[in-house]
XYZ file of C-alpha atoms in Angstrom:
712
model
C 118.946 99.953 47.628
C 122.133 101.039 48.118
C 123.674 100.705 51.578
C 125.150 103.308 52.811
C 128.515 104.303 53.643
C 128.512 104.304 57.083
C 131.453 107.419 57.620
C 128.688 109.604 55.605
C 125.860 107.579 58.433
C 127.564 108.518 61.723
C 129.268 112.209 60.482
C 125.123 113.128 59.829
C 124.204 110.730 62.498
C 126.440 112.963 65.225
C 125.125 116.423 63.382
C 121.461 115.404 64.606
C 122.273 114.642 67.274
C 124.731 117.673 67.684
C 121.256 119.696 66.865
C 118.761 118.018 68.852
C 121.937 119.339 72.362
C 121.500 122.585 71.039
C 117.564 123.246 70.882
C 116.950 121.506 74.564
C 119.764 123.080 75.654
C 120.799 125.889 74.749
C 117.237 127.033 72.758
C 115.231 125.403 75.262
C 113.031 124.951 71.376
C 113.550 120.628 71.747
C 113.143 119.223 68.276
C 112.102 115.483 68.521
C 111.894 113.053 70.801
C 113.352 111.078 74.081
C 112.899 108.345 72.472
C 114.331 109.526 68.938
C 117.074 110.624 70.264
C 118.209 107.800 72.164
C 116.633 105.112 69.233
C 120.012 107.960 66.664
C 122.453 107.082 70.138
C 122.361 103.733 69.581
C 122.586 103.707 66.766
C 126.047 105.958 66.236
C 127.407 103.322 68.918
C 126.467 100.814 66.946
C 128.160 101.749 63.882
C 131.759 103.276 66.105
C 131.389 99.467 67.328
C 131.566 98.223 63.578
C 133.907 100.686 62.168
C 136.706 101.684 65.607
C 138.262 104.360 62.797
C 135.295 106.581 62.711
C 135.680 106.472 66.645
C 135.924 110.730 67.220
C 136.371 111.427 71.369
C 133.690 114.964 70.173
C 131.114 112.446 69.711
C 127.911 112.586 70.360
C 128.046 108.455 72.288
C 131.243 110.169 74.831
C 129.130 111.211 76.816
C 128.239 107.902 78.939
C 132.039 108.514 80.465
C 135.180 105.921 79.108
C 136.284 103.879 81.897
C 138.265 105.616 85.044
C 141.185 108.353 84.786
C 142.683 107.101 87.793
C 144.430 110.477 88.889
C 143.597 113.984 87.610
C 146.525 116.085 85.207
C 147.360 119.570 86.334
C 146.311 122.349 83.319
C 148.296 125.605 83.281
C 145.739 128.863 82.604
C 146.113 130.585 78.990
C 144.759 133.613 80.960
C 144.476 132.896 84.576
C 140.997 132.814 86.194
C 140.588 135.506 88.134
C 137.726 135.690 91.170
C 135.776 138.760 91.537
C 135.808 141.021 94.786
C 132.818 140.568 96.282
C 129.428 143.600 97.961
C 127.134 142.433 100.702
C 125.739 145.828 100.673
C 123.827 148.962 98.593
C 126.711 151.137 99.492
C 129.304 149.072 97.873
C 127.793 148.690 95.371
C 127.389 152.695 94.864
C 130.486 153.240 95.558
C 131.518 151.166 92.949
C 129.674 152.342 90.168
C 130.657 155.636 90.809
C 134.448 154.595 91.112
C 134.005 153.392 87.998
C 131.827 157.112 86.509
C 134.664 158.005 87.452
C 136.756 157.074 85.932
C 135.505 156.004 82.375
C 134.187 159.490 82.393
C 130.924 158.138 81.509
C 127.824 159.010 83.688
C 126.011 156.544 83.179
C 127.397 153.343 82.024
C 125.246 150.076 81.020
C 127.223 146.548 82.605
C 125.958 143.343 81.924
C 124.652 141.911 84.950
C 123.809 138.307 85.791
C 122.971 135.539 88.604
C 125.905 134.611 90.644
C 125.530 130.032 89.642
C 126.116 128.862 93.106
C 128.545 125.297 91.432
C 132.175 124.625 89.687
C 133.884 127.748 87.392
C 134.970 125.662 84.268
C 137.189 126.500 81.263
C 136.856 124.653 78.448
C 139.380 125.416 75.391
C 138.423 124.651 71.929
C 141.079 124.187 69.144
C 139.971 124.556 65.286
C 136.085 124.160 66.638
C 136.312 120.515 68.756
C 136.869 120.636 72.737
C 140.489 119.357 73.713
C 140.061 120.062 77.615
C 138.099 121.167 80.419
C 140.387 122.010 83.591
C 138.596 123.612 86.842
C 139.823 126.797 87.980
C 141.490 125.196 90.853
C 144.120 128.373 92.618
C 143.036 130.523 89.426
C 146.289 129.727 87.284
C 146.671 126.019 87.284
C 143.614 123.790 87.516
C 143.117 120.452 87.515
C 142.178 118.548 83.609
C 138.466 116.628 84.207
C 137.769 116.897 80.459
C 136.409 112.353 80.752
C 133.773 114.261 82.464
C 132.687 117.313 81.638
C 132.317 115.270 78.164
C 129.641 113.825 79.372
C 127.360 117.345 80.505
C 124.957 116.902 77.315
C 125.043 121.546 77.779
C 128.348 121.043 77.144
C 129.390 121.354 73.023
C 132.049 118.568 71.663
C 131.549 121.300 68.882
C 131.857 124.757 68.365
C 128.734 125.171 66.224
C 128.743 127.132 62.835
C 126.842 130.904 63.079
C 124.309 131.908 60.732
C 125.454 134.532 57.893
C 122.848 137.373 58.789
C 120.526 138.257 61.598
C 121.347 139.469 65.161
C 124.133 141.530 66.960
C 127.110 141.985 64.270
C 128.633 139.115 65.705
C 131.753 136.730 64.284
C 131.006 134.698 61.849
C 134.195 133.346 61.152
C 134.864 130.683 64.533
C 137.860 130.536 66.491
C 141.802 128.432 65.829
C 141.803 128.303 69.423
C 138.923 129.532 72.092
C 138.322 129.255 75.553
C 134.980 129.829 76.989
C 135.175 130.166 80.953
C 131.494 128.464 82.296
C 129.736 127.247 85.746
C 128.903 123.159 85.705
C 125.353 122.964 88.206
C 123.244 120.249 89.271
C 119.582 121.626 89.003
C 117.691 121.870 91.852
C 115.304 119.407 90.475
C 117.750 116.858 89.878
C 119.363 117.345 92.593
C 116.006 116.290 94.570
C 115.922 113.764 92.958
C 119.016 112.631 93.878
C 118.906 112.714 97.073
C 114.924 111.008 97.619
C 116.953 107.898 95.696
C 119.377 107.823 97.935
C 117.466 108.481 101.517
C 115.303 105.384 99.687
C 118.402 103.364 98.647
C 120.848 103.468 102.080
C 123.031 105.976 100.090
C 124.259 109.280 100.941
C 122.989 112.403 99.874
C 124.534 115.547 98.724
C 124.654 118.250 101.297
C 123.780 120.642 98.443
C 123.503 120.930 94.852
C 126.456 123.348 94.358
C 128.481 119.698 96.396
C 126.897 117.689 94.238
C 128.382 119.520 91.250
C 131.804 119.439 92.247
C 131.505 115.861 94.234
C 129.987 114.491 90.657
C 133.074 116.972 88.091
C 135.613 114.865 90.747
C 134.951 112.108 90.110
C 137.813 108.915 89.015
C 135.082 107.440 86.968
C 133.604 109.903 84.323
C 131.240 107.114 84.180
C 129.355 107.642 87.562
C 129.410 111.576 86.226
C 127.322 110.518 83.191
C 124.909 109.372 86.103
C 124.071 113.207 87.158
C 122.681 115.194 84.945
C 124.350 118.155 85.417
C 124.126 121.638 83.770
C 127.204 123.903 81.957
C 126.219 128.282 82.038
C 128.302 130.101 79.719
C 129.272 133.045 81.179
C 133.391 134.913 79.945
C 136.112 134.392 77.905
C 140.194 132.770 78.305
C 142.727 132.876 75.153
C 141.634 133.700 72.230
C 142.779 133.563 68.950
C 141.398 134.090 65.554
C 143.940 132.667 62.480
C 145.710 134.868 60.193
C 143.501 136.423 57.182
C 139.646 134.899 58.721
C 138.636 138.962 60.029
C 137.820 137.365 62.797
C 137.162 139.879 66.036
C 135.540 139.700 69.047
C 132.262 141.838 69.842
C 133.018 144.931 71.095
C 131.027 144.344 74.620
C 129.905 141.801 76.675
C 127.003 140.779 76.560
C 128.164 140.364 72.448
C 129.954 138.142 74.111
C 127.136 136.076 74.928
C 125.493 136.398 72.521
C 127.988 134.840 70.070
C 128.139 131.796 72.305
C 125.481 131.588 72.211
C 125.112 131.134 68.276
C 127.862 128.284 69.561
C 126.430 126.279 71.483
C 126.839 127.435 74.567
C 124.272 127.864 76.909
C 123.992 130.988 78.659
C 121.571 131.693 81.689
C 118.471 133.197 80.898
C 118.308 135.459 83.558
C 121.106 138.018 82.263
C 120.453 141.685 81.043
C 121.887 144.587 80.771
C 121.678 147.468 83.208
C 122.334 151.075 83.952
C 123.727 153.188 86.688
C 123.010 152.081 89.861
C 119.475 152.232 90.084
C 119.251 149.678 87.494
C 122.149 146.990 88.925
C 120.527 147.589 92.593
C 117.073 146.453 90.807
C 118.295 143.943 89.069
C 119.922 142.621 92.268
C 115.928 142.824 93.750
C 114.157 141.210 91.103
C 116.193 138.172 90.813
C 116.473 138.013 95.018
C 112.815 137.926 94.144
C 113.073 134.735 91.983
C 115.745 133.511 93.435
C 113.987 129.939 94.473
C 112.003 129.914 91.590
C 114.865 129.634 89.020
C 116.419 125.620 88.014
C 119.589 126.172 89.931
C 121.001 127.825 93.695
C 122.662 131.167 92.897
C 124.730 133.081 95.656
C 124.249 136.634 94.433
C 124.192 138.887 91.098
C 127.023 139.408 89.029
C 127.867 142.818 87.614
C 130.240 143.615 84.953
C 130.736 147.165 82.894
C 129.944 145.857 79.612
C 132.378 148.166 76.713
C 135.453 145.769 77.239
C 137.331 149.421 75.902
C 135.707 150.701 79.673
C 137.088 147.775 80.964
C 141.020 147.919 80.458
C 140.106 151.198 80.873
C 139.716 150.203 84.815
C 142.625 147.216 84.647
C 142.807 145.215 87.535
C 143.877 145.226 90.923
C 145.722 142.317 93.559
C 143.648 138.803 91.206
C 140.475 140.534 90.844
C 138.902 143.135 88.166
C 137.785 146.222 89.337
C 135.284 146.125 86.425
C 133.082 144.096 87.919
C 131.574 143.121 91.439
C 130.091 139.994 92.759
C 126.916 141.021 94.886
C 126.153 138.433 96.957
C 122.242 137.140 98.911
C 122.171 136.655 102.677
C 123.725 132.789 102.622
C 121.567 129.944 102.406
C 123.881 127.751 104.578
C 125.364 128.787 108.210
C 127.267 127.062 111.248
C 125.720 127.005 113.919
C 125.523 124.016 117.110
C 123.086 121.207 118.744
C 121.626 121.511 121.639
C 119.474 118.641 121.644
C 117.768 115.763 118.923
C 114.001 114.961 119.316
C 111.780 113.339 116.993
C 108.317 114.724 115.400
C 105.059 112.254 115.610
C 102.875 113.332 111.804
C 99.832 112.150 110.872
C 100.690 108.760 109.728
C 102.765 107.940 112.400
C 105.882 108.761 110.750
C 108.689 109.326 113.407
C 111.461 112.124 111.862
C 114.301 113.100 113.430
C 115.332 116.726 114.266
C 117.545 119.068 115.988
C 117.037 122.144 118.092
C 120.026 124.286 117.960
C 121.346 127.917 118.961
C 119.628 130.286 116.878
C 120.968 131.753 113.554
C 120.660 133.773 110.320
C 120.166 131.887 107.796
C 118.460 132.074 103.800
C 116.802 135.009 105.550
C 115.167 134.317 108.691
C 115.841 132.914 112.107
C 116.090 129.644 112.564
C 116.535 127.293 115.976
C 115.119 124.425 114.459
C 116.230 121.691 111.062
C 115.393 118.399 110.727
C 117.200 115.465 109.353
C 114.635 113.622 107.790
C 114.727 109.511 109.098
C 116.837 107.734 111.075
C 119.678 106.872 108.441
C 120.149 110.525 107.347
C 121.313 110.951 111.667
C 123.828 107.725 111.083
C 124.856 109.345 108.334
C 125.657 111.955 109.352
C 126.283 110.758 112.290
C 125.170 114.078 114.709
C 124.879 113.982 118.069
C 123.824 116.877 120.850
C 127.243 119.707 121.338
C 127.992 119.099 117.600
C 129.370 122.587 115.253
C 126.698 121.404 111.980
C 125.456 123.697 108.491
C 121.892 123.926 108.227
C 120.653 124.958 104.846
C 117.371 126.645 103.924
C 116.196 127.604 100.756
C 113.679 129.566 100.237
C 110.450 128.099 101.748
C 112.507 125.047 101.998
C 112.134 123.046 105.694
C 115.725 123.854 106.897
C 118.372 120.430 107.562
C 120.907 118.909 109.110
C 123.992 119.097 105.439
C 126.656 117.847 107.679
C 128.682 117.747 111.241
C 132.100 119.738 111.334
C 133.722 116.819 113.117
C 137.454 118.382 113.318
C 134.336 120.475 116.305
C 133.410 118.273 117.943
C 133.216 118.203 121.848
C 135.568 115.892 123.586
C 135.839 114.231 126.967
C 139.857 114.620 128.999
C 140.115 111.419 127.175
C 139.825 112.849 123.753
C 136.855 110.692 122.731
C 133.302 112.392 121.631
C 131.559 113.890 124.683
C 127.933 112.166 123.867
C 127.291 108.983 121.965
C 126.260 108.568 118.560
C 121.875 109.702 119.156
C 119.542 106.736 119.190
C 116.013 106.672 117.785
C 113.621 106.199 120.608
C 112.295 102.878 120.951
C 108.603 104.369 122.075
C 106.247 107.259 121.153
C 107.549 110.213 123.418
C 103.552 111.234 122.823
C 101.704 108.273 123.897
C 104.288 105.662 125.104
C 103.644 102.946 122.479
C 106.608 101.824 119.835
C 108.304 103.020 117.332
C 108.690 100.461 114.727
C 110.111 100.321 111.004
C 109.119 97.975 108.541
C 110.973 96.011 106.423
C 112.017 98.381 102.943
C 111.168 101.240 104.448
C 113.320 104.376 105.066
C 110.059 105.579 107.977
C 110.782 104.294 111.514
C 106.503 103.983 112.872
C 104.175 105.205 115.797
C 101.848 102.013 116.458
C 99.794 104.239 118.746
C 97.438 105.872 115.469
C 94.406 107.592 116.299
C 95.975 106.629 120.047
C 98.934 109.197 119.504
C 98.117 112.768 120.306
C 100.216 113.460 117.884
C 98.405 112.167 115.039
C 95.567 112.943 116.688
C 97.126 116.995 115.799
C 98.108 116.442 112.499
C 94.656 114.246 111.544
C 92.698 117.198 112.137
C 95.450 119.666 110.993
C 95.116 117.941 107.193
C 91.118 117.600 107.957
C 90.455 121.152 108.132
C 93.222 121.930 105.482
C 92.363 124.764 101.789
C 92.194 121.478 100.222
C 90.367 119.849 102.266
C 87.449 120.485 104.406
C 88.607 123.882 104.592
C 88.263 125.013 108.192
C 89.082 128.707 107.466
C 90.812 129.648 111.110
C 90.796 126.474 112.821
C 95.065 126.406 112.936
C 97.688 124.517 114.946
C 97.399 126.604 118.289
C 92.952 125.839 118.373
C 93.916 122.317 116.922
C 96.960 121.462 119.935
C 94.346 122.547 122.913
C 91.183 121.026 121.215
C 93.163 117.650 121.450
C 95.808 118.296 124.698
C 91.967 120.010 126.999
C 90.301 115.918 125.559
C 87.747 118.515 123.494
C 88.073 116.765 120.609
C 88.524 112.697 119.547
C 88.572 112.613 115.978
C 87.050 114.667 113.266
C 84.039 114.265 113.799
C 84.183 115.933 116.687
C 84.743 118.700 115.121
C 80.901 119.068 114.087
C 79.789 118.707 117.750
C 81.408 121.696 118.903
C 78.799 125.170 120.165
C 80.573 128.743 120.779
C 80.233 128.149 124.306
C 83.012 124.973 124.056
C 85.473 127.067 122.240
C 85.109 130.176 124.580
C 85.570 127.681 127.412
C 88.204 126.336 125.371
C 90.404 129.497 124.739
C 89.631 130.276 128.707
C 91.464 127.287 130.043
C 94.002 127.392 127.489
C 94.903 130.671 128.213
C 95.042 129.454 132.284
C 97.238 126.680 132.067
C 99.219 129.025 129.564
C 100.151 131.461 132.758
C 98.480 134.479 130.487
C 95.078 136.247 131.213
C 92.370 135.153 129.377
C 91.520 137.128 126.387
C 88.256 137.653 127.480
C 88.887 138.865 130.730
C 90.538 141.273 129.740
C 88.137 142.542 127.162
C 85.536 142.975 130.371
C 82.752 141.020 128.645
C 82.499 137.146 126.881
C 84.308 137.775 123.552
C 82.418 135.449 120.959
C 82.881 136.657 116.927
C 86.117 134.453 116.502
C 84.297 131.376 118.607
C 81.100 132.543 115.946
C 83.824 132.363 112.548
C 85.032 129.135 113.454
C 82.271 127.823 113.821
C 80.012 128.671 110.754
C 82.890 127.655 109.468
C 82.433 124.430 110.649
C 79.327 124.069 110.263
C 79.819 125.022 105.579
C 82.130 122.493 105.514
C 79.857 120.105 106.093
C 79.048 120.499 102.558
C 82.002 118.355 100.634
C 82.839 116.576 98.403
C 83.224 112.870 97.421
C 87.050 113.929 97.254
C 87.988 116.194 99.094
C 86.891 114.025 101.924
C 88.626 111.142 100.344
C 91.356 113.091 100.427
C 90.236 114.946 103.668
C 90.481 111.219 105.160
C 94.691 111.400 105.677
C 94.815 107.526 103.665
C 98.210 106.887 103.854
C 99.754 108.330 100.511
C 96.296 109.511 98.749
C 96.936 112.834 97.579
C 94.686 114.727 95.528
C 95.244 113.739 92.884
C 94.793 110.059 94.268
C 91.240 111.159 95.486
C 89.452 112.672 93.117
C 90.478 109.640 90.767
C 88.912 107.589 92.785
C 85.950 109.478 93.473
C 85.312 109.378 90.258
C 85.880 105.344 89.335
C 83.466 104.472 92.012
C 81.650 107.670 91.669
C 80.233 106.988 95.995
C 81.806 106.084 99.560
C 80.014 102.144 100.090
C 81.479 100.818 97.097
C 84.888 101.873 97.872
C 85.039 100.674 100.762
C 83.558 97.359 99.595
C 86.226 97.559 97.280
C 88.918 94.960 97.399
C 93.083 94.816 97.153
C 92.151 93.654 92.939
C 89.426 96.401 92.385
C 91.190 98.391 93.620
C 94.518 97.659 91.334
C 92.280 97.999 88.194
C 92.006 102.619 89.008
C 93.852 104.556 86.536
C 97.860 105.038 88.960
C 96.341 103.579 91.630
C 99.032 100.222 91.619
C 99.175 97.617 94.069
C 100.671 99.297 97.259
C 98.205 102.072 97.310
C 95.960 99.685 96.781
C 96.795 97.755 99.952
C 96.810 100.668 102.027
C 92.691 101.805 100.607
C 92.083 98.969 101.470
C 94.076 98.704 104.944
C 92.040 101.613 106.366
C 88.916 100.842 104.892
C 89.219 97.672 107.228
C 89.306 99.229 109.680
C 86.444 99.302 112.677
C 87.461 103.062 114.258
C 87.972 104.574 110.639
C 84.462 103.166 109.170
C 83.201 104.617 112.650
C 84.735 107.954 112.474
C 82.925 108.038 109.036
C 79.599 106.255 109.950
C 80.267 109.739 112.461
C 80.882 111.868 110.147
C 77.887 111.348 108.063
C 74.973 111.703 111.257
C 77.045 114.847 112.160
C 76.071 116.231 107.700
C 78.555 115.787 106.281
C 77.081 115.175 102.760
C 78.773 115.094 98.989
C 76.965 114.219 95.949
C 77.457 110.599 94.495
C 76.840 109.411 91.325
C 77.369 106.957 88.926
C 81.046 105.915 88.058
C 83.404 108.345 85.671
C 85.331 105.610 83.426
C 88.063 106.980 81.439
C 86.909 110.063 79.209
C 86.579 109.425 75.588
C 87.506 113.801 75.022
C 90.760 114.642 73.171
C 92.914 114.136 76.514
C 91.892 110.834 77.533
C 94.698 108.922 78.911
C 96.439 112.573 79.099
C 98.505 113.826 81.637
C 98.575 117.350 82.338
C 100.576 119.386 85.128
C 99.174 123.352 86.084
C 102.313 124.876 87.395
C 102.226 129.081 88.285
C 98.861 131.486 88.329
C 96.285 132.478 85.702
C 94.500 135.523 84.940
C 92.129 133.365 83.725
C 90.573 131.306 86.110
C 92.001 129.516 88.940
C 94.400 126.486 88.242
C 91.251 124.401 90.472
C 88.944 125.397 87.491
C 91.015 125.003 84.855
C 91.920 121.845 85.923
C 88.903 121.205 86.767
C 88.275 122.307 82.319
C 90.993 120.036 81.391
C 89.324 116.576 83.472
C 86.231 117.950 81.779
C 88.407 116.447 78.631
C 89.936 113.657 79.593
C 92.871 115.290 80.357
C 94.517 113.950 84.021
C 95.654 117.029 86.831
C 98.599 115.857 88.367
C 100.604 117.518 90.768
C 103.681 116.426 89.600
C 106.473 116.785 86.098
C 107.598 113.023 85.385
C 107.768 111.684 81.609
C 104.412 110.276 81.478
C 103.401 114.074 81.270
C 101.992 115.083 78.520
C 101.919 118.936 78.104
C 102.559 121.672 81.237
C 100.171 124.258 82.016
C 102.819 127.584 82.685
C 101.770 130.811 83.974
C 102.937 133.866 86.088
C 105.419 133.192 88.412
C 106.041 129.240 87.241
C 109.070 127.859 89.126
C 110.421 124.529 89.558
C 107.656 122.538 87.567
C 108.554 123.981 84.535
C 112.664 124.138 85.177
C 112.152 120.399 85.570
C 109.185 120.088 82.656
C 112.055 121.892 80.828
C 115.119 119.033 82.058
C 112.936 116.706 80.417
C 112.094 118.071 77.277
C 107.960 117.998 78.385
C 105.248 120.045 75.748
C 103.905 123.177 77.926
C 102.268 125.877 76.738
C 101.291 129.553 77.681
C 97.767 130.727 79.468
C 96.544 131.821 75.556
C 97.750 128.632 73.997
C 95.687 127.123 77.562
C 92.132 129.127 76.397
C 92.541 128.818 72.843
C 92.401 124.631 72.918
C 89.460 125.026 75.577
C 87.566 127.959 73.269
C 88.066 124.876 69.857
C 87.322 122.156 72.193
C 84.224 123.100 74.336
C 85.798 122.459 77.913
C 82.970 124.130 80.273
């Protein structure tokens, strides 16, 4: 066969890689696997190295980052990048719409509405279809040239796509000579969490929040650092636009049509973009996005309303440096400043010692918080948090509030100008039991060595044991567990099964007396036992369980639900699992050497064996049978993740039916995931699956597959 022309092959590879990026980042419909993308990219790199004359600054190979620049040049914006006016109440939105209705004469104006992404505003300049410059907003008139860094962002097209000739809205079919696209560079939440987990594990500085992560990544002097962080770009506006004379090009008449056109040119646009009529439509959109805020793949701090028709925008004009036809409706802040009153530690079920701060109450993320986590001793040292410091606290959704930054210039000083309080140091002994706190070599987390002797670990072990996915003892919450341990009723989980109604009633009376409150039994004038009877019934019901639930409930370190299920299927019964050595355990699918060592160590401890024997003596039982090795079913070896709500069955039922076909149901998405089943209100797992290019099934496809393959 004749050797292909290098120039033609380079052009073909660039076309295929650009198309793959467009399908992945814009259409959310990847058409080639990651391994093939990597193979094509390596081939292109080799050709460009062998033929330097074919190199192009807009080649997909440039996304890996160039050498450090040493400085950022200043860029003057051809069209200023204006800021928006803010609204914090419904009344302000009503005033905004009323003004537009009055001045345009439109009784029900149409708005383009979109999430207000919390990242870094960027202007991308294209000339003759190729990216020539990227600049930050700066002061609105001029910004910094970050072209080399932006080229590493895979969702930014290096060349404009050619729009289709037909179909869709009446959009321009000619690419402009000059096109400036404004948008936001963000660090997706999944990428932010993965990076910070890696940073904490390796003793590196963590990112304060996704917005700072995006801004800091784009302002790295070394673009190769930027390339290592999976940033994303979403377009939302235009700057300068110029069509060639006689080319017949013209912008669409509305903003919403412009966003559709940008999408066809290759730019990602937020999938939450929509249109809405009048003030009722705007407020309904604000409420809808607000309800979904914590499930979106990126951080937002509000929504943006823009008058859709450009002729109406021109009629409204501008005031100062903000358009009168657009408004940002902000959500409650997710970060606020407060002061540290004390630094304490919490001891968890496995002895992990987590430092946290008690702080002056602050309203953040829609709730008032007084405590925030510091994660571990390394994080305390990196932040240098001290009593009296003013700190920035972040809370997003149901995530535990965390301290992300210290405002050092507000640190209290003594008369000599020195810090009033010394650096915080993790205690040497457990505050709950007095046992030594130790940190194993290579471990990030320090742990109390007291084991079940430690009341704090005992309480957390009981809480875990009683949780819904473990033994499911309804009604046994933290308040009762605190009293059971503090008053000496329970030392191990097996002691729960010896308690009767009278024990719980007496425990409640004693706890009330110690708290200085009148016992409810006295206030009622009779012995109120219904709650105690229900609790004893729930404990009794939990005696009939399954091996996988019992294994999970025992709280073996690093053994979650998925691993417990794998162990139960692999061994079939508890006795052979307890007798297994590390080598035998490493043969279990998905059990590595670290987890194998944890399991073997747990069952080697006499007190753990005593607890298991006591549970059996108390009547806790589970079905046992022969080992179930890897299935020969159609999904054998396939890892599946279920997320969101299913209408036809629970996720547990769906997981059982998939496992019957050989699948391994996992709780987290990774590159090894075969596919993700996404139901209603699927959140971060769905976002991560899209980010990794994992195949996604809806409920209809799942049901069809189960029906075809007889998943029982």
